[in-house]
Short mmCIF file of C-alpha atoms in Angstrom, two decimals:
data_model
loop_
_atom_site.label_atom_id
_atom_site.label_comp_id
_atom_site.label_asym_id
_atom_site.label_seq_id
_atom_site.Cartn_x
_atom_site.Cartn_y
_atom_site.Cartn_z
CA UNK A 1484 11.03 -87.59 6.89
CA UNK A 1485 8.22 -89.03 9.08
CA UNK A 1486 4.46 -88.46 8.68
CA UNK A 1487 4.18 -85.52 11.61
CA UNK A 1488 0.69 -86.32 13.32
CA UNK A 1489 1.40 -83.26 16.23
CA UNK A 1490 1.39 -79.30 15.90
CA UNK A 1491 2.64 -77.33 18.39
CA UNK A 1492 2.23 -73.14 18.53
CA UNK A 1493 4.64 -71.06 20.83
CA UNK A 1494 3.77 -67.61 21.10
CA UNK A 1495 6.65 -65.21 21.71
CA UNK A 1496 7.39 -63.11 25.18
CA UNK A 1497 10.47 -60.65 25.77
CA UNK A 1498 9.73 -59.96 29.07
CA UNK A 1499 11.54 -60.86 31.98
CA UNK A 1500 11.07 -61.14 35.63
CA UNK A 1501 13.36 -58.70 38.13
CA UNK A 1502 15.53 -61.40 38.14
CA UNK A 1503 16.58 -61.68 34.27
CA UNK A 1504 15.37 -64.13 33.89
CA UNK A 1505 12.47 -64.76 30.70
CA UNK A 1506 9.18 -65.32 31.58
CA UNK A 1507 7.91 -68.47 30.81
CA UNK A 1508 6.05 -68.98 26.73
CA UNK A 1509 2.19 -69.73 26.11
CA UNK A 1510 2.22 -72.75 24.42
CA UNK A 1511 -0.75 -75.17 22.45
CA UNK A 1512 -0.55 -78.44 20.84
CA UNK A 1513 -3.15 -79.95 19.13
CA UNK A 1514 -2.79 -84.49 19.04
CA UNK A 1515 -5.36 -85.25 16.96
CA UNK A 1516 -8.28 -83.87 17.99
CA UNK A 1517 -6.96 -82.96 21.52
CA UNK A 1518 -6.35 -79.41 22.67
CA UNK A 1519 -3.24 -79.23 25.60
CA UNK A 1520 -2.19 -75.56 26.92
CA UNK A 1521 0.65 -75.17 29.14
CA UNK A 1522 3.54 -73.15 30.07
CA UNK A 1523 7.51 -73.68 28.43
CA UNK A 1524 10.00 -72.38 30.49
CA UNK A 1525 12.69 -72.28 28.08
CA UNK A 1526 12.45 -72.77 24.38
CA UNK A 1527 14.43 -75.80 24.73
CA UNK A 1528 14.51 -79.69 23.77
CA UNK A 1529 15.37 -80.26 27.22
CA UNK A 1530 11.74 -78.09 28.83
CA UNK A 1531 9.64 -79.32 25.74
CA UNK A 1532 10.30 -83.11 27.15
CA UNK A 1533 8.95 -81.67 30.65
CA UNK A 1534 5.86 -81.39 28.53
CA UNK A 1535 5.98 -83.34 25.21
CA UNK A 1536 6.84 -86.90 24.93
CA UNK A 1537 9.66 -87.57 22.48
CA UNK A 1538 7.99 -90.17 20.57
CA UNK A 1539 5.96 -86.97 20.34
CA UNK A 1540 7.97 -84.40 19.70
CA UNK A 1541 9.97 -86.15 16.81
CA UNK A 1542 6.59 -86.16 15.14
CA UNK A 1543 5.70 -82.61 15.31
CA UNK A 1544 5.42 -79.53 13.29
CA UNK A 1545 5.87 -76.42 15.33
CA UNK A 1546 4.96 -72.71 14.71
CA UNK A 1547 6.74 -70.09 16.67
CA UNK A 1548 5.88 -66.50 17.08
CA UNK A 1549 9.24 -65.41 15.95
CA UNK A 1550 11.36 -64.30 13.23
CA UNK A 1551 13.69 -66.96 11.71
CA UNK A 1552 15.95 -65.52 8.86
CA UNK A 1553 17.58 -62.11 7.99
CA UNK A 1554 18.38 -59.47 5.27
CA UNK A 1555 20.44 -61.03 2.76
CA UNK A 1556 22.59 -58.32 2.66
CA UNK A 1557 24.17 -58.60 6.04
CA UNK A 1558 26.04 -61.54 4.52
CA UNK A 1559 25.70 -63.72 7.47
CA UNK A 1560 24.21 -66.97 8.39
CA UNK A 1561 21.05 -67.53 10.29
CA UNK A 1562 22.70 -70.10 12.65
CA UNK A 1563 25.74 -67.58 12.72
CA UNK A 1564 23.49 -65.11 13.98
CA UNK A 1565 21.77 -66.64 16.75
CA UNK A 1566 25.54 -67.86 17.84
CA UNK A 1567 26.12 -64.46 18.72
CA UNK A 1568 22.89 -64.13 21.32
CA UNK A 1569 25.31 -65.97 23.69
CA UNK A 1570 27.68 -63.03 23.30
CA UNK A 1571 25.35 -61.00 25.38
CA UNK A 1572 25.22 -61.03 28.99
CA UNK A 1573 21.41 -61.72 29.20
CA UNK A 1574 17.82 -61.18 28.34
CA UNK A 1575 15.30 -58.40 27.61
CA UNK A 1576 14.30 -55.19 25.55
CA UNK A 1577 18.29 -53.53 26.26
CA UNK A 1578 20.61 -56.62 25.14
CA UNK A 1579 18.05 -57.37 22.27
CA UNK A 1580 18.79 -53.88 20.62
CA UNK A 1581 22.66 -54.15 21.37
CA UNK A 1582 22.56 -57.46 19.79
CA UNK A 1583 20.57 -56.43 16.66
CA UNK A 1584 22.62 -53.30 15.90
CA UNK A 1585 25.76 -55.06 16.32
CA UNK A 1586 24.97 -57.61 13.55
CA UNK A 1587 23.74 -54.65 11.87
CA UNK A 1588 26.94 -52.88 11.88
CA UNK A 1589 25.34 -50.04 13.82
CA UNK A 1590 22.23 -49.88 12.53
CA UNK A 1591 19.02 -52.02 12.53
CA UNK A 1592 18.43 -54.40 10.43
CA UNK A 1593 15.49 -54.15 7.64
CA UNK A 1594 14.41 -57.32 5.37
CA UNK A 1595 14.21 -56.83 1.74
CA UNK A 1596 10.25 -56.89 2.21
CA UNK A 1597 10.30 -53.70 4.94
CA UNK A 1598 12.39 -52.21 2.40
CA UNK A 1599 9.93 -52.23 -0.30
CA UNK A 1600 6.77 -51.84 1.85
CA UNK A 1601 8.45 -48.75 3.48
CA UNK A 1602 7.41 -50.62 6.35
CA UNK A 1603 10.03 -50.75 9.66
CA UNK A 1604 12.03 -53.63 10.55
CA UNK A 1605 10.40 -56.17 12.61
CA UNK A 1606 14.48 -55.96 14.98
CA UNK A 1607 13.80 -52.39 16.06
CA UNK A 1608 11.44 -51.97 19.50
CA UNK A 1609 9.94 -48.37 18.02
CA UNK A 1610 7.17 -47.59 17.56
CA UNK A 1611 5.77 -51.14 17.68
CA UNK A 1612 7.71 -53.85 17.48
CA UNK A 1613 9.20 -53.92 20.53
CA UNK A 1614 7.59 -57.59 21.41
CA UNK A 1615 8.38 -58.86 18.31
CA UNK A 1616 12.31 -57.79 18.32
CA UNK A 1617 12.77 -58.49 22.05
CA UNK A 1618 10.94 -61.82 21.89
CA UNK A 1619 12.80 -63.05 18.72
CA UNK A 1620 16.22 -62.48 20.73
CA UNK A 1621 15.09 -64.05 23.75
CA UNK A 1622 14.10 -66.95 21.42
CA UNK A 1623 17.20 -66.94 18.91
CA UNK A 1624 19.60 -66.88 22.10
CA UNK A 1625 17.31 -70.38 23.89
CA UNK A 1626 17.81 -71.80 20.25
CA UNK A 1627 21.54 -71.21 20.08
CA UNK A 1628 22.12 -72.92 23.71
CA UNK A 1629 20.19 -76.01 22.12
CA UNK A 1630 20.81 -75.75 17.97
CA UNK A 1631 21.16 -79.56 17.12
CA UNK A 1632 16.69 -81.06 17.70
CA UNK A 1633 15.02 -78.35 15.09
CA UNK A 1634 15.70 -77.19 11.36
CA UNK A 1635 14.08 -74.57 9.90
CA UNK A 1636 12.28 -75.18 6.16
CA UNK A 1637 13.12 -72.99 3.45
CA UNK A 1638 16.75 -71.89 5.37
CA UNK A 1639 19.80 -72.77 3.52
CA UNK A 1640 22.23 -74.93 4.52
CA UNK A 1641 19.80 -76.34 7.26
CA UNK A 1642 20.52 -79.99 8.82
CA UNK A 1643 17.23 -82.28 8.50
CA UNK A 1644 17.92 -85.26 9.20
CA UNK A 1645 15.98 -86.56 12.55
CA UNK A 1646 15.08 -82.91 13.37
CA UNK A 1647 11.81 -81.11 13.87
CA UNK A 1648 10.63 -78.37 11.86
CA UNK A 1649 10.30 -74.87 13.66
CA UNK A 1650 8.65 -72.19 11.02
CA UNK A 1651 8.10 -68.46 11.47
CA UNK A 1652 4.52 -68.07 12.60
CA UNK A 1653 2.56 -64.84 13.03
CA UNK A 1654 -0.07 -65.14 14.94
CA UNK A 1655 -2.13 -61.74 13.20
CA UNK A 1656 -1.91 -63.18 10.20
CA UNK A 1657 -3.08 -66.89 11.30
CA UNK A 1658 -5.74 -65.52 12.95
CA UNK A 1659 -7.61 -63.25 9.30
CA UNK A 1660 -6.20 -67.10 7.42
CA UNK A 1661 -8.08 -69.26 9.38
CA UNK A 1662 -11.33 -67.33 10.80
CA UNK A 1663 -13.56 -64.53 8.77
CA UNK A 1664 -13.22 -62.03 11.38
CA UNK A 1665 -11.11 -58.37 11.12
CA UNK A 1666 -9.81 -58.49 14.73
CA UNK A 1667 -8.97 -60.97 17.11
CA UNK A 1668 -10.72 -61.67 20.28
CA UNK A 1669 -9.73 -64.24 22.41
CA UNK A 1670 -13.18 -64.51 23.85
CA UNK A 1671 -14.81 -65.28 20.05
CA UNK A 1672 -12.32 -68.08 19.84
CA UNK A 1673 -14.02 -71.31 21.39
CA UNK A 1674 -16.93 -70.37 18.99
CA UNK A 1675 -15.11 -70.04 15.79
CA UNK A 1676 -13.35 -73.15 16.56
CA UNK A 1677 -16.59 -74.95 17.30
CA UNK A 1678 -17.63 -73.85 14.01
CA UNK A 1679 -14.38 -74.69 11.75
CA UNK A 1680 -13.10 -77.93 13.89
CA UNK A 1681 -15.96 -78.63 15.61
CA UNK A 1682 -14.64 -82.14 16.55
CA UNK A 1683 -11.39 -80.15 19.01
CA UNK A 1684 -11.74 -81.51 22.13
CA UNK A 1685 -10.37 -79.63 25.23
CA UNK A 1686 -11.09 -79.33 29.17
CA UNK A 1687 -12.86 -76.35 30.34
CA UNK A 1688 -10.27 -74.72 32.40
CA UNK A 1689 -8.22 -74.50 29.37
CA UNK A 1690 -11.45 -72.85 27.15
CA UNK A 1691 -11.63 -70.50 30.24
CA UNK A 1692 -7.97 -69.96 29.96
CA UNK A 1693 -7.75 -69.27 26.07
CA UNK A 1694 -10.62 -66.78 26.53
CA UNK A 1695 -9.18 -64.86 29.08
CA UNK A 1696 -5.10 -64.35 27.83
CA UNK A 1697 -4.78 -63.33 24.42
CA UNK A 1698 -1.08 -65.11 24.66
CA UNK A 1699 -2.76 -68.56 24.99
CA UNK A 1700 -5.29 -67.88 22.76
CA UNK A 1701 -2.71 -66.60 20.09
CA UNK A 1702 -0.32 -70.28 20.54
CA UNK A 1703 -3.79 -72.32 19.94
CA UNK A 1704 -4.05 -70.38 16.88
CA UNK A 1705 -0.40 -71.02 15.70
CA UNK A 1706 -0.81 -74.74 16.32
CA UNK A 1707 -4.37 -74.90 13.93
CA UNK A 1708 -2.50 -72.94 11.52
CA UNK A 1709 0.95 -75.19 11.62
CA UNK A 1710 -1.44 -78.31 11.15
CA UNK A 1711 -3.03 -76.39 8.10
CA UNK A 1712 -0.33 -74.87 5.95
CA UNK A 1713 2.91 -76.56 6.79
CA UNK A 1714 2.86 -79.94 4.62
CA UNK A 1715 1.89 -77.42 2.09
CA UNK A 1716 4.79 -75.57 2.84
CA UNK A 1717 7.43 -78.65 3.43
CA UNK A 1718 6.35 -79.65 0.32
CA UNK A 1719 7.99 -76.68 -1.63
CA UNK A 1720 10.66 -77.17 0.29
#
């Protein structure tokens, strides 16, 4: 596997315009020293090249805002399960639920670590997770029109050769990892970063940008914390 040099953070949006259509996903990568927002269409191979070189790309760790994996005892593949986004007619918060409760046999599915935290299952959208189960559909469904460029660490079964690693990122928890503060505020960010990596270089209108949507603020955060934890991580692989 190659020395990855590039970390790219994708933060997760269900919504989508009147059309169907998703809206596009906040996205950060960090070369080097070198901070680069933009906007991804599509969660694609085909829109990252739009953006990403790929001498690049091949060379890149990426964290996405998304659940990858589910319950063991639904007895069914990960790449079986994103398959079956395609089965549904489109995007948003409506198809998402049908889609979860059908591989849930009805119900929704809850991981073996909701179970024992009597916590609720990150594929329901009540009382909060709405985002996160609408977002992780829209996502699943982009990954199953394009399956063959990314594997997933710690998946069974997954295909590595020549692929690039995609791991479940949460951009909460990256945030209280990386920084000693108890919330996040997007507008504290360019000063904790010039504290911790006080060597990131980035234009202004993209500081400006970061401090003002909480969604580009949250993919910069993904990408520091990819480029932290996740040769730690392919390591125990």
């Amino acid at each position: 596997m190659p020395e990855r040099k590039f970390f790219l953070g994708i933060d997760q949006t269900g919504a989508v315009f009147r059309h169907g259509r998703p809206k596009p996903l906040p996205a950060c990568i960090v070369k080097g020293e070198e901070v680069e927002l933009f906007s991804l269409p599509f969660f694609t191979k085909e829109s990252l090249l739009r953006f990403v070189p790929e001498k690049i790309l091949k060379n890149t760790f990426i964290g996405l805002d998304c659940v990858l994996g589910l319950p063991r005892n639904l007895e069914l593949s990960w790449r079986d399960a994103i398959r079956g986004t395609l089965k549904e007619p489109g995007f948003g918060r409506i198809h998402a639920e049908h889609f979860f409760q059908r591989i849930g046999k009805g119900t929704i599915p809850r991981r073996e670590v909701e179970l024992r935290c009597k916590a609720n299952s990150v594929f329901q959208n009540r009382p909060f997770q709405k985002n996160v189960q609408t977002g992780t559909y829209r996502l699943w469904r982009e990954m199953a029109e394009d399956p063959n460029w990314f594997f997933v660490p710690n998946l069974p079964g997954e295909n590595k050769e020549k692929r690039v690693p995609v791991f479940e990122g949460y951009p909460s928890l990256a945030w209280r990892q990386l920084f000693p503060v108890k919330t996040r505020s997007p507008k504290d960010l360019p000063a904790l970063l010039r504290q911790a990596w006080p060597k990131l270089v980035w234009k202004q209108a993209q500081q400006r940008l970061v401090e003002k949507d909480p969604n580009y603020a949250d993919s910069l955060v993904l990408a520091l914390a990819v480029r932290q934890y996740a040769k730690a991580a392919l390591a125990r692989d």
